Coordinates of C-alpha atoms and ligand atoms in Angstrom, one line a residue:
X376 CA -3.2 160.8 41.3
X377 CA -2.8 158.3 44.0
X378 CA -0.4 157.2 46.0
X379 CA -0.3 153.3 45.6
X380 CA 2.5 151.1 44.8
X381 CA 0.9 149.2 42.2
X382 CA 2.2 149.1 39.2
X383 CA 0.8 151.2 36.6
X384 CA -1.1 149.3 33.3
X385 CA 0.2 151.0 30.8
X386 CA 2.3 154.1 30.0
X387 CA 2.3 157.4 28.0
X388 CA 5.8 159.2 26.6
X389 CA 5.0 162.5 25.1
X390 CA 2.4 164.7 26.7
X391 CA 1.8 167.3 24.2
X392 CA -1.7 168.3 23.2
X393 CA -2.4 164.0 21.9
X394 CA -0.3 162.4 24.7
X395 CA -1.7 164.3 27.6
X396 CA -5.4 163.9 26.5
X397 CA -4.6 160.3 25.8
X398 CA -3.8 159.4 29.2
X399 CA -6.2 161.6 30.8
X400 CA -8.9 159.2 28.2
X401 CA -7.0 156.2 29.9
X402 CA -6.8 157.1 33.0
X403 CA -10.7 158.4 33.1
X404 CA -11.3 154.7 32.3
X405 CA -9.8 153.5 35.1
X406 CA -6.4 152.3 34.1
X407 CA -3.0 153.0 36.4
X408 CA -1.2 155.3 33.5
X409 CA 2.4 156.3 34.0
X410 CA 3.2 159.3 32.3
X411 CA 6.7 161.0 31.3
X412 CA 7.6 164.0 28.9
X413 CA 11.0 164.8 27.4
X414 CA 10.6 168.3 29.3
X415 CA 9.5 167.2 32.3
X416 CA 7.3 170.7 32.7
X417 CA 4.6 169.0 30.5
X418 CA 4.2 166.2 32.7
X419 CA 3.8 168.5 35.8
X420 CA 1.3 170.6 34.2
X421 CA -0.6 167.5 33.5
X422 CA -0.4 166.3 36.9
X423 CA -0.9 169.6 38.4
X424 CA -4.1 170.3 35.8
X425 CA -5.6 167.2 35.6
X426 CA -4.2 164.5 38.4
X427 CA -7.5 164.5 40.3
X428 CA -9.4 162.8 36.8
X429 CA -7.7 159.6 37.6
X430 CA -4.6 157.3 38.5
X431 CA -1.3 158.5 37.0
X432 CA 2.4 157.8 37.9
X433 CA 4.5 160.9 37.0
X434 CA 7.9 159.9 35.8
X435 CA 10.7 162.2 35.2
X436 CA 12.7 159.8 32.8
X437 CA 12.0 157.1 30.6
X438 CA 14.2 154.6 33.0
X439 CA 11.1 155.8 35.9
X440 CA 8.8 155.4 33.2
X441 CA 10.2 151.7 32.4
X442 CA 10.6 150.9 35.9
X443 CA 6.8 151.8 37.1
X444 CA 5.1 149.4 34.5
X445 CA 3.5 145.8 35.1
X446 CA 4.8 143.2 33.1
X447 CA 4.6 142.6 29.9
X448 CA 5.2 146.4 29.8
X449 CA 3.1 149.0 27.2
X450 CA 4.2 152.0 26.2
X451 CA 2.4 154.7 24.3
X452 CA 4.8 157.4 22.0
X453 CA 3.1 160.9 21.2
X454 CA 5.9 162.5 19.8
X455 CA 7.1 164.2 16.8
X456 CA 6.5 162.0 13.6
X457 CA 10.3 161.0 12.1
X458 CA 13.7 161.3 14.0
X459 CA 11.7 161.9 17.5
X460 CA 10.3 159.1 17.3
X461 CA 13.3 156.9 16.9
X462 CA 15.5 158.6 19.6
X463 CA 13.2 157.8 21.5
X464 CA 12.7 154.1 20.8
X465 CA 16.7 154.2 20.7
X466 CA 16.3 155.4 24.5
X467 CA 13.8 153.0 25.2
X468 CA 14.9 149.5 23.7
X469 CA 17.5 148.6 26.1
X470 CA 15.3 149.4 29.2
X471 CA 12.7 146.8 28.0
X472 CA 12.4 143.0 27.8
X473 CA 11.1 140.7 25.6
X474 CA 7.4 140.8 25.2
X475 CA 6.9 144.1 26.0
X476 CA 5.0 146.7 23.5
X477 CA 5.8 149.9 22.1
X478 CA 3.0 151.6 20.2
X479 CA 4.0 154.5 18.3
X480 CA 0.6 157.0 18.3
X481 CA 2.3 159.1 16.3
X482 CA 1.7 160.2 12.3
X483 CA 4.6 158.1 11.3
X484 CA 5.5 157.0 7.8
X485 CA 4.0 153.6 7.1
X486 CA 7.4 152.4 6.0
X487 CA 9.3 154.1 9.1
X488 CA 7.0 151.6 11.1
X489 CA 7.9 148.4 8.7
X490 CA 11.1 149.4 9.6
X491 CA 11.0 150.0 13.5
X492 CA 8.6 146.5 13.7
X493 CA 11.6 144.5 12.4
X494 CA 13.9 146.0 14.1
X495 CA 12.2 145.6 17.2
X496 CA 10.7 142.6 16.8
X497 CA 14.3 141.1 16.3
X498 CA 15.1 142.3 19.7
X499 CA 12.1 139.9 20.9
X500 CA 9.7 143.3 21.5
X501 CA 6.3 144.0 19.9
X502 CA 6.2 147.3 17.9
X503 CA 2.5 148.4 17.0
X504 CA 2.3 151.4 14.9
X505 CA -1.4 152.9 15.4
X506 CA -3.2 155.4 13.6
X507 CA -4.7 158.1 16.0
X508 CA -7.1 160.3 14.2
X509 CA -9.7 163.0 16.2
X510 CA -7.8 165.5 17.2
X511 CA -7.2 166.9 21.2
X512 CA -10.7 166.8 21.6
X513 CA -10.9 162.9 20.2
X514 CA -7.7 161.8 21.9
X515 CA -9.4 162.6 25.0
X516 CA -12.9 161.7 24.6
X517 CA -12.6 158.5 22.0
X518 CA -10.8 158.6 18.9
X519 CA -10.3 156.2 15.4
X520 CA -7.5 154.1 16.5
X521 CA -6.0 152.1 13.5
X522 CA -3.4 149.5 15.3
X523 CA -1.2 147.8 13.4
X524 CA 1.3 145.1 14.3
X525 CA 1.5 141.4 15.2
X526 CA -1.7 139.9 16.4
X527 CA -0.6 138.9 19.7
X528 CA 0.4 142.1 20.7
X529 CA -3.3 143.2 19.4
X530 CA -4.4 140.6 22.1
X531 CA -3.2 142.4 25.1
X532 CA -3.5 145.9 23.6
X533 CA -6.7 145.4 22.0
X534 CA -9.2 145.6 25.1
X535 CA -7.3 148.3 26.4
X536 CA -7.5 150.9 23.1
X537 CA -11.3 149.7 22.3
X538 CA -12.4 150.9 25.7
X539 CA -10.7 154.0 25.2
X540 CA -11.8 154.7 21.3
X541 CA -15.0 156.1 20.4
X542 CA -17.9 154.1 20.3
X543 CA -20.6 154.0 17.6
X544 CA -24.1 151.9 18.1
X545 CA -22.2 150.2 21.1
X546 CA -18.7 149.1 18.4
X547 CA -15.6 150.2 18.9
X548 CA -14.0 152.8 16.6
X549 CA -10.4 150.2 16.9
X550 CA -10.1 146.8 15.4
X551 CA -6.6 145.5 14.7
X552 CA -6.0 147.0 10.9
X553 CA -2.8 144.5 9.9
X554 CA 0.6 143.6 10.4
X555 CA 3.6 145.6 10.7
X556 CA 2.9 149.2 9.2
X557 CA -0.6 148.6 8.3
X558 CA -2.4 150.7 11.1
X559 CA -0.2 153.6 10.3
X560 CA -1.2 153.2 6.2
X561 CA -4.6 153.3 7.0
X562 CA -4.3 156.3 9.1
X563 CA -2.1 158.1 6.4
X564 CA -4.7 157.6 3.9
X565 CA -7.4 158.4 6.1
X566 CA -5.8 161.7 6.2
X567 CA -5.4 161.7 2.4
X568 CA -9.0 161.3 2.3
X569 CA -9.5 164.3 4.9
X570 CA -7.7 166.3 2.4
X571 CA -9.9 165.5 0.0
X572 CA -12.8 166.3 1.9
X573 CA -12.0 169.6 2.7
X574 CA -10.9 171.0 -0.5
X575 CA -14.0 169.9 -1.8
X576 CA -15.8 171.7 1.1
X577 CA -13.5 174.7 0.6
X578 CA -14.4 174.7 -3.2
X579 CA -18.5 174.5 -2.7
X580 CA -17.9 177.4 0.1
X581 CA -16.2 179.5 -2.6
X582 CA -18.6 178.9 -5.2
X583 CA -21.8 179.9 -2.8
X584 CA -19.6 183.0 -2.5
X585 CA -18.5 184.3 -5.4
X586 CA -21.0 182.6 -7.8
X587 CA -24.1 182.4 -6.0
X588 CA -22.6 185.8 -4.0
X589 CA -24.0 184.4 -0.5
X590 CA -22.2 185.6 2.7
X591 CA -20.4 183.2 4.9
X592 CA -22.9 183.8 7.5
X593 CA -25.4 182.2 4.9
X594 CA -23.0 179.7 3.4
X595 CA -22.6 178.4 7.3
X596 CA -26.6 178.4 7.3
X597 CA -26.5 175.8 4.0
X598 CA -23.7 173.6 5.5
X599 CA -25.9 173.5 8.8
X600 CA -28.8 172.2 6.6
X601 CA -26.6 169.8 4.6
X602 CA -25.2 168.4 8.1
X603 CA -28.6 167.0 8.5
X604 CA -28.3 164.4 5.1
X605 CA -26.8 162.4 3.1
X606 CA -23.4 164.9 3.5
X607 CA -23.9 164.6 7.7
X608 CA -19.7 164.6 8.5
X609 CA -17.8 166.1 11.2
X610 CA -16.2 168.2 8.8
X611 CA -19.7 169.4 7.3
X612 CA -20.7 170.4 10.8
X613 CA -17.3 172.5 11.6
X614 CA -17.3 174.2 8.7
X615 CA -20.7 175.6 9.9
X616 CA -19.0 176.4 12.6
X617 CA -15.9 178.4 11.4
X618 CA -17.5 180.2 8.5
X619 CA -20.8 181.3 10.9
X620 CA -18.1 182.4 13.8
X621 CA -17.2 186.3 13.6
X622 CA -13.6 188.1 13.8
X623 CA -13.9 189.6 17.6
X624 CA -11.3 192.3 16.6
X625 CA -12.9 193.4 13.5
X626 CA -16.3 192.0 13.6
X627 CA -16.2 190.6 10.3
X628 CA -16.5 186.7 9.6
X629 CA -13.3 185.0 10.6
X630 CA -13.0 183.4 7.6
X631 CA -12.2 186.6 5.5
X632 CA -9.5 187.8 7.3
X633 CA -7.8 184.1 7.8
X634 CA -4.5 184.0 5.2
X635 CA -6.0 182.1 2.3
X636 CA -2.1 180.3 2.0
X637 CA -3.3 176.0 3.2
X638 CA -0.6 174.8 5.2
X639 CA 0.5 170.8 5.4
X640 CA 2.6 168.9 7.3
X641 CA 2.6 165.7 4.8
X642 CA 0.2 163.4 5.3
X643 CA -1.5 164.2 2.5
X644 CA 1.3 164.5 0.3
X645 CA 2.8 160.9 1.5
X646 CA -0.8 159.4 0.4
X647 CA -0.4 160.7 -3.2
X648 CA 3.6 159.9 -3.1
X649 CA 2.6 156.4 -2.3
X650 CA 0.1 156.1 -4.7
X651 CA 2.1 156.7 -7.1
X652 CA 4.6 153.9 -5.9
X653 CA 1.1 151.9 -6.1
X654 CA 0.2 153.1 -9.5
X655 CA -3.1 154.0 -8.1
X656 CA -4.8 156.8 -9.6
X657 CA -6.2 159.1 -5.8
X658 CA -6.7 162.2 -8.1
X659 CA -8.6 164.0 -5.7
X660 CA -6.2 163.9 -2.7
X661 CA -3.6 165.0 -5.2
X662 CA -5.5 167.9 -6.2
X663 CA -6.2 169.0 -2.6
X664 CA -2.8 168.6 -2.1
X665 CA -1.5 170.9 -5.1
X666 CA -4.2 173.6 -3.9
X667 CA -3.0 173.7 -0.7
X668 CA 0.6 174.4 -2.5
X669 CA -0.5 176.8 -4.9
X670 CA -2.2 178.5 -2.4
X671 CA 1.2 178.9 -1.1
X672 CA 2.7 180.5 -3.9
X673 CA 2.2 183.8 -3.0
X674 CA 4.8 185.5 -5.1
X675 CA 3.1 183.4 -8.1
X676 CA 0.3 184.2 -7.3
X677 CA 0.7 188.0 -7.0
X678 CA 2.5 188.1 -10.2
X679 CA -0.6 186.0 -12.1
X680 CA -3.0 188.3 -10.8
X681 CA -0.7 191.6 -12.0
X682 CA -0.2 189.6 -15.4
X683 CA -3.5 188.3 -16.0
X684 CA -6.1 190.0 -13.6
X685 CA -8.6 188.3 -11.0
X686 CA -11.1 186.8 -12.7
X687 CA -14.0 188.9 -12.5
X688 CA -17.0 186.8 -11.3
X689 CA -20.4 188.2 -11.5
X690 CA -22.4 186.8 -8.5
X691 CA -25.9 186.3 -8.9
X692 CA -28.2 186.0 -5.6
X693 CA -31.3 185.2 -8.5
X694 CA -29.7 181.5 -9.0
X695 CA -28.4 180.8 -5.5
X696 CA -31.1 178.4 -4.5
X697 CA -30.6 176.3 -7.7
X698 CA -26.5 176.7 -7.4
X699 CA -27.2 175.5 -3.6
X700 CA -28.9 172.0 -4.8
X701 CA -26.5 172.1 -7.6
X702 CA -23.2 172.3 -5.4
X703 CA -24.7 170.0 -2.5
X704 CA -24.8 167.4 -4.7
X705 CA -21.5 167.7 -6.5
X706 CA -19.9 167.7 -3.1
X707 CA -21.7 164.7 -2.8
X708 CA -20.6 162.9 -5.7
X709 CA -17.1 164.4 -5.9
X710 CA -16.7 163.2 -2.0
X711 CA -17.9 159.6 -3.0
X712 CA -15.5 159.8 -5.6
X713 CA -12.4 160.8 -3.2
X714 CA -13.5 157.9 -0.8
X715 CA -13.8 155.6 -3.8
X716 CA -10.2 156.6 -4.4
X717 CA -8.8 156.1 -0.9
X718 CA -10.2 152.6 -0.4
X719 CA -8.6 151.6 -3.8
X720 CA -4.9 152.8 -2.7
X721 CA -5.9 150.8 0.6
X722 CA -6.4 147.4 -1.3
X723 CA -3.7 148.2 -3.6
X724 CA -1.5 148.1 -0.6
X725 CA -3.0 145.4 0.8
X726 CA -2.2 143.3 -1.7
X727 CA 1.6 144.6 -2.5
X728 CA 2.4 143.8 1.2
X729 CA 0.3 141.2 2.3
X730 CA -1.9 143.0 4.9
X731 CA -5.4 141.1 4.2
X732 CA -7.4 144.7 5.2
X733 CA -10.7 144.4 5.6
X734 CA -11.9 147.5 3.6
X735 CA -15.8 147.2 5.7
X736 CA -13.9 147.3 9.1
X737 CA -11.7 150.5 7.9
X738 CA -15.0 152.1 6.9
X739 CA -16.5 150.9 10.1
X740 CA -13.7 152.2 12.6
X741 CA -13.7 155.8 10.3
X742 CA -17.2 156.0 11.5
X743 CA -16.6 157.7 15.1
X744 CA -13.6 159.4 16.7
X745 CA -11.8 160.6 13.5
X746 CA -11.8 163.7 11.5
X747 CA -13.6 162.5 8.3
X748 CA -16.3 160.6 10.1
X749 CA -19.6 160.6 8.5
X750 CA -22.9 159.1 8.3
X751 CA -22.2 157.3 4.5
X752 CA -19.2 155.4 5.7
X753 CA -21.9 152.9 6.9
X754 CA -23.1 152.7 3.6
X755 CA -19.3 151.8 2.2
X756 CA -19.4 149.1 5.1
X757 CA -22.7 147.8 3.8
X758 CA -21.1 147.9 0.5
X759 CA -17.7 146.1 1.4
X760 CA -19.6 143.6 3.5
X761 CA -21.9 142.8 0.6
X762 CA -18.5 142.4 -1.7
X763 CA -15.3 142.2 -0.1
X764 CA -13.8 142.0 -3.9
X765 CA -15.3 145.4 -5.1
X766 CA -13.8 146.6 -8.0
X767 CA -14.9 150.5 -6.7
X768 CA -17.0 151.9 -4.6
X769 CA -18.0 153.4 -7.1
X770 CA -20.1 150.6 -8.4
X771 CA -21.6 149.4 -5.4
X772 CA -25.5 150.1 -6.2
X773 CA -26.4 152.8 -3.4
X774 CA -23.4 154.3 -4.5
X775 CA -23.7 154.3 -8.2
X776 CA -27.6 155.0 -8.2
X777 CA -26.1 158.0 -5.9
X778 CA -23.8 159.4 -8.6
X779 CA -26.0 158.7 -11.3
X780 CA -28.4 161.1 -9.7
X781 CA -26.0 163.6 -8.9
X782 CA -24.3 164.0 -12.2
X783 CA -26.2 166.7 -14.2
X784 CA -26.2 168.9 -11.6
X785 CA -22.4 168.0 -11.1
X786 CA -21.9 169.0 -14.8
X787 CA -23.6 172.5 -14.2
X788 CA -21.3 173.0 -11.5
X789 CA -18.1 172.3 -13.1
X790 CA -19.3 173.9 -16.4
X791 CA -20.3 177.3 -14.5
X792 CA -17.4 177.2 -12.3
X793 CA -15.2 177.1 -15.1
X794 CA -17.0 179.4 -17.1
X795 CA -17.0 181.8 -14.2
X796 CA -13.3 181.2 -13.4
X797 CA -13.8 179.7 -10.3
X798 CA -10.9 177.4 -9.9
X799 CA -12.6 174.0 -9.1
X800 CA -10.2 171.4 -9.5
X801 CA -11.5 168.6 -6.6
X802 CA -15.2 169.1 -8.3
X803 CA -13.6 168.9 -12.4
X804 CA -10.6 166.3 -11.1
X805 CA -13.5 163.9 -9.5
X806 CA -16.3 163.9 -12.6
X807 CA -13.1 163.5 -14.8
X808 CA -12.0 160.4 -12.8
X809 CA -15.8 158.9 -13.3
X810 CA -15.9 159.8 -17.2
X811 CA -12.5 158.1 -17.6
X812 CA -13.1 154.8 -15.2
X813 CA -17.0 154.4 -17.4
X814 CA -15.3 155.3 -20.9
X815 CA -15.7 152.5 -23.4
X816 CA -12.1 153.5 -24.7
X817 CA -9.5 155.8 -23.7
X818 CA -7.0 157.9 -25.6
X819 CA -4.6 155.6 -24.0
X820 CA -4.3 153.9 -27.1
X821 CA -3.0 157.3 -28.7
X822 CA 0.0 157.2 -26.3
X823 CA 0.7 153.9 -27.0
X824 CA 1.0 154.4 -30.3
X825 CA 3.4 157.4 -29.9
X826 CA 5.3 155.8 -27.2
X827 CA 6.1 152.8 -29.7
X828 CA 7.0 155.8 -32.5
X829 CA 9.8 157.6 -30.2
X830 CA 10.8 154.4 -28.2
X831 CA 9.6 151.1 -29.8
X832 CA 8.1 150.4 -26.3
X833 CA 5.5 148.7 -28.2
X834 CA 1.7 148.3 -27.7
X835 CA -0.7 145.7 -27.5
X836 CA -3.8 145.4 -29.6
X837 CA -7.6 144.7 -29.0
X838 CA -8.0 141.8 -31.5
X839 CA -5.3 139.4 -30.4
X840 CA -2.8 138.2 -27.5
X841 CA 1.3 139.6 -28.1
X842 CA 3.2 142.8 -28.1
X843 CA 3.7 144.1 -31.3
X844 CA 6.1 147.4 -32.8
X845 CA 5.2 149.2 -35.8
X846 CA 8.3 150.3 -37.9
X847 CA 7.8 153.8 -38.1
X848 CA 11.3 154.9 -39.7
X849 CA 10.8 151.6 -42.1
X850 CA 8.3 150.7 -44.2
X851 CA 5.7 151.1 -41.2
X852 CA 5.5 147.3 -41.2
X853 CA 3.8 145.8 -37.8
X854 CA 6.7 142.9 -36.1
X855 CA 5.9 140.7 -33.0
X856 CA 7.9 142.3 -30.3
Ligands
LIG1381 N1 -2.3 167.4 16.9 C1 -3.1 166.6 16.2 O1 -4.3 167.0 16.0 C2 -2.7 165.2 15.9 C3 -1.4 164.8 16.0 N2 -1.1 163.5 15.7 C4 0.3 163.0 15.9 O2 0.5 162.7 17.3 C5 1.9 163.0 17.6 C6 1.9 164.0 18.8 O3 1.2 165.2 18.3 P1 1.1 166.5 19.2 O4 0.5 166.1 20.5 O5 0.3 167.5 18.3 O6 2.6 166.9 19.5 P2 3.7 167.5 18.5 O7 3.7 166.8 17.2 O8 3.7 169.0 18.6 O9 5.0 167.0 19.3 C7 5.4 167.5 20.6 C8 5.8 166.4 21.5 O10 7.0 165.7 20.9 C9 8.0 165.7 21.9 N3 9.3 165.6 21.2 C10 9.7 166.4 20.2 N4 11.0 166.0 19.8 C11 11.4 165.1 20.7 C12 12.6 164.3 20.9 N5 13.6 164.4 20.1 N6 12.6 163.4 21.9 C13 11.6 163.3 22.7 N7 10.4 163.9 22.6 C14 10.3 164.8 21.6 C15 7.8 167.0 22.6 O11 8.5 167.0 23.8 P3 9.0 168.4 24.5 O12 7.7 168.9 25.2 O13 10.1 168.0 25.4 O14 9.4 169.3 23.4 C16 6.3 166.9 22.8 O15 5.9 166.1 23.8 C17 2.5 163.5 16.4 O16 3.2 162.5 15.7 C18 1.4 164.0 15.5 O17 1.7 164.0 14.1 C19 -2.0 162.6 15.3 C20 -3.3 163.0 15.2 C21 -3.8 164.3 15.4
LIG1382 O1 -3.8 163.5 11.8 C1 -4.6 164.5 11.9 C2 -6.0 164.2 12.0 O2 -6.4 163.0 11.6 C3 -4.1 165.9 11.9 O3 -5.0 166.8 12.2 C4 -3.5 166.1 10.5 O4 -2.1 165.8 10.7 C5 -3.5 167.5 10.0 O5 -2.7 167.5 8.9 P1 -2.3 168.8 8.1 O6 -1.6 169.6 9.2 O7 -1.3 168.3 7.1 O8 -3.5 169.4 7.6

């Protein structure tokens, strides 16, 4: 910390495991940042732990915060998603002037930020809501950033959070996402999409295990390999990681003695709630979402197992190496599919409120910094930059020749799952979602039909323009509705 006068560039409120390791990334690159904590023990730790990295002003209130700031003022909020964050913008409106910024790092509701940009844009202030994704470790050494908010604000702001974000082939992992809640959509469906991800990871690891009866040591050893193609992810290369790492209490691998209950603080579960609002089918992230609740449901669960039994699977070591290929490439698939998914519910929104996203910069800023970067969002930015209009990923040619590939071996890994009584449901949920989007017809028609039976909400019909009703308690007549 230093001594100096001059005011500080920019400033941090909240210094829990995000805030603090935000500012120390700031302040390592050079800026003056002034940093305060509700409990003002947080900010002394920070100051006593990690002043010497760089230039902070320590403030014990948000008034000393305010105060310490050049002009127009920007300050950073790492607090508690919902009512935290507004007492604290409560606090911190009437210290500010017009023109100054408040960005709101937190994992706030997209429509929380709508809100709290009107608000505070009719007090003459800038409100950016922006995505944070990485973890501690990104927060601190360059994470996805996914501002929203007006464009002016993005001017001053923008410099300052693309030095600090992660950096892949010399670009920025920031670019200014949209208006108003934008930034904060995009980073609530990047977390859908990390959902996703990992159930789909979890469900391979269980298969390798109970089906193909490998240890985790060995299942870590396969994800190792994978992490070196087309599935190369962050989240490929941790679960290495946590299923190769061993219990140092009992000496058996962490991963069996870890509560098998998924726990969720509701990211995920907004994504799906606001898919539905969209009428946008993200199957996938709804799935990983109910496993993590089933998983839950321990007393359910308990009483299923005492009712029905545990399925008894037989592992066979004999077809691992096939069951390995097999399962690497339904991940593969089935994770193209969850992507496809996520990026659909981003246009969708786009389009309901306006926000123009560019789907190939999303892909482009997911690439570094965030939890569910990985080496094929490049090819989704090739694809988005070769079509901005996509109708699905899905379709794009690397992408379909991709699926294509994978699909019979997909097939055998649903069909054995199921036969096995492995519950699968990312793996069966995703090839469902590609045999129903490629399907000449659909037993849509079939609910139609019985929709217009038990409500007259009539149908339409392939052969000509018009709603029509069938009297079904009449002489089953067809009328123009
Ligand atoms: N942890 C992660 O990996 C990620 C977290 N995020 C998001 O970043 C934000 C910060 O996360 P994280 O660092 O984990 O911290 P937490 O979500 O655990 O929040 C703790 C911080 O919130 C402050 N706080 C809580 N209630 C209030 C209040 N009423 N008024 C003022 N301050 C309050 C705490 O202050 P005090 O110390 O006084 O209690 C503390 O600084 C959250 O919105 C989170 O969802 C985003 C990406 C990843
Ligand atoms: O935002 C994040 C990463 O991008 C968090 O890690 C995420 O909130 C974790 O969510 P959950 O606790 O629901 O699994």
């Amino acid at each position: 910390m230093t001594t100096s006068e001059a005011p500080a560039r920019i400033a941090v409120t909240g210094l829990a495991v995000m805030g603090s390791n935000l500012a120390r990334n700031l302040a390592r690159h050079g800026y003056r940042v002034a940093v305060h904590n509700r409990s003002s023990a947080r900010t002394k730790a920070l100051i006593e732990e990690h002043g010497h990295e760089g230039d902070f002003v320590p403030a014990e209130t948000l008034e000393e915060l305010v105060a310490s700031l050049q002009t127009p003022r920007q300050i950073i909020i790492m607090v508690k998603a919902g009512a935290p964050t507004d007492a604290v913008i409560d606090e911190l409106v009437p210290l500010l002037e017009p023109g100054d910024m408040v960005i709101d790092g937190g994992n706030a509701h997209y429509a929380d930020t709508r809100r709290r940009e009107a608000a505070l844009r009719e007090a003459g202030l800038h409100f950016v809501g922006a995505g944070i994704s990485g973890g501690e470790e990104g927060a601190l050494n360059g994470p996805s950033i996914m501002p929203g908010g007006s464009k002016e604000s993005y001017q001053h702001l923008g410099p300052v959070l693309e030095s600090i974000a992660a950096q892949v082939d010399g670009v920025p992992c920031c670019v200014h996402v949209g208006p108003d809640g934008a930034g904060h959509f995009v980073k609530m469906v990047h977390n859908g999409i990390e959902y996703a991800d990992m159930q789909l990871i979890a469900e391979a690891y269980d298969l390798l295990n109970r089906v193909g009866g490998m240890t985790p040591t060995q299942i870590a050893e396969v994800f190792r390999g994978w992490n070196s193609g087309d599935l190369e992810s962050y989240l490929v290369e941790i679960t290495a990681e946590v299923l190769g790492h061993f219990d140092p209490e009992t000496g058996v691998p962490l991963v069996d003695v870890i509560a098998d209950e998924a726990e969720q603080k509701g990211t995920g579960r907004w994504t799906v709630q606001e898919a539905l609002e969209l009428g946008v089918p993200v199957t996938g992230i709804a799935e990983a979402v109910f496993a993590r609740s089933l998983s839950g449901r321990v007393e359910q669960r308990k009483a299923a197992r005492e009712a029905f039994g545990s399925p008894e699977v037989l592992a066979s070591e004999r077809i691992a190496d096939q069951l390995v290929e097999d399962v690497r490439q339904a991940l593969y698939a089935s994770k193209v599919v969850a992507y496809a998914q996520g990026f659909d519910q981003m246009r969708a929104a786009s389009a309901e409120y306006g926000w123009d996203l560019d789907l190939g910069a999303m892909a482009t800023i997911w690439r570094g910094g965030c939890i569910i970067r990985a080496r094929f969002l490049d090819r989704i930015r090739e694809a988005y930059d070769k079509d901005p209009n996509l109708a699905s990923l899905l379709v794009d040619e690397y992408f379909r020749d991709a699926v294509r590939d994978a699909e019979a071996a997909w097939r055998r890994v649903v069909v054995g799952a199921v036969e096995a009584g492995v519950p699968v449901p990312g793996f069966v949920s995703a090839l469902a979602y590609y045999d129903a989007l490629r399907s000449e017809r659909l037993p849509a028609s079939l609910v139609q039909g019985l929709r217009d039976f038990f409500g007259a909400h009539t149908y339409r019909r392939t052969d000509r323009e018009g709603s029509f009703h069938t009297l079904w308690s009449g002489d089953r007549s067809q009328v123009d509705a």
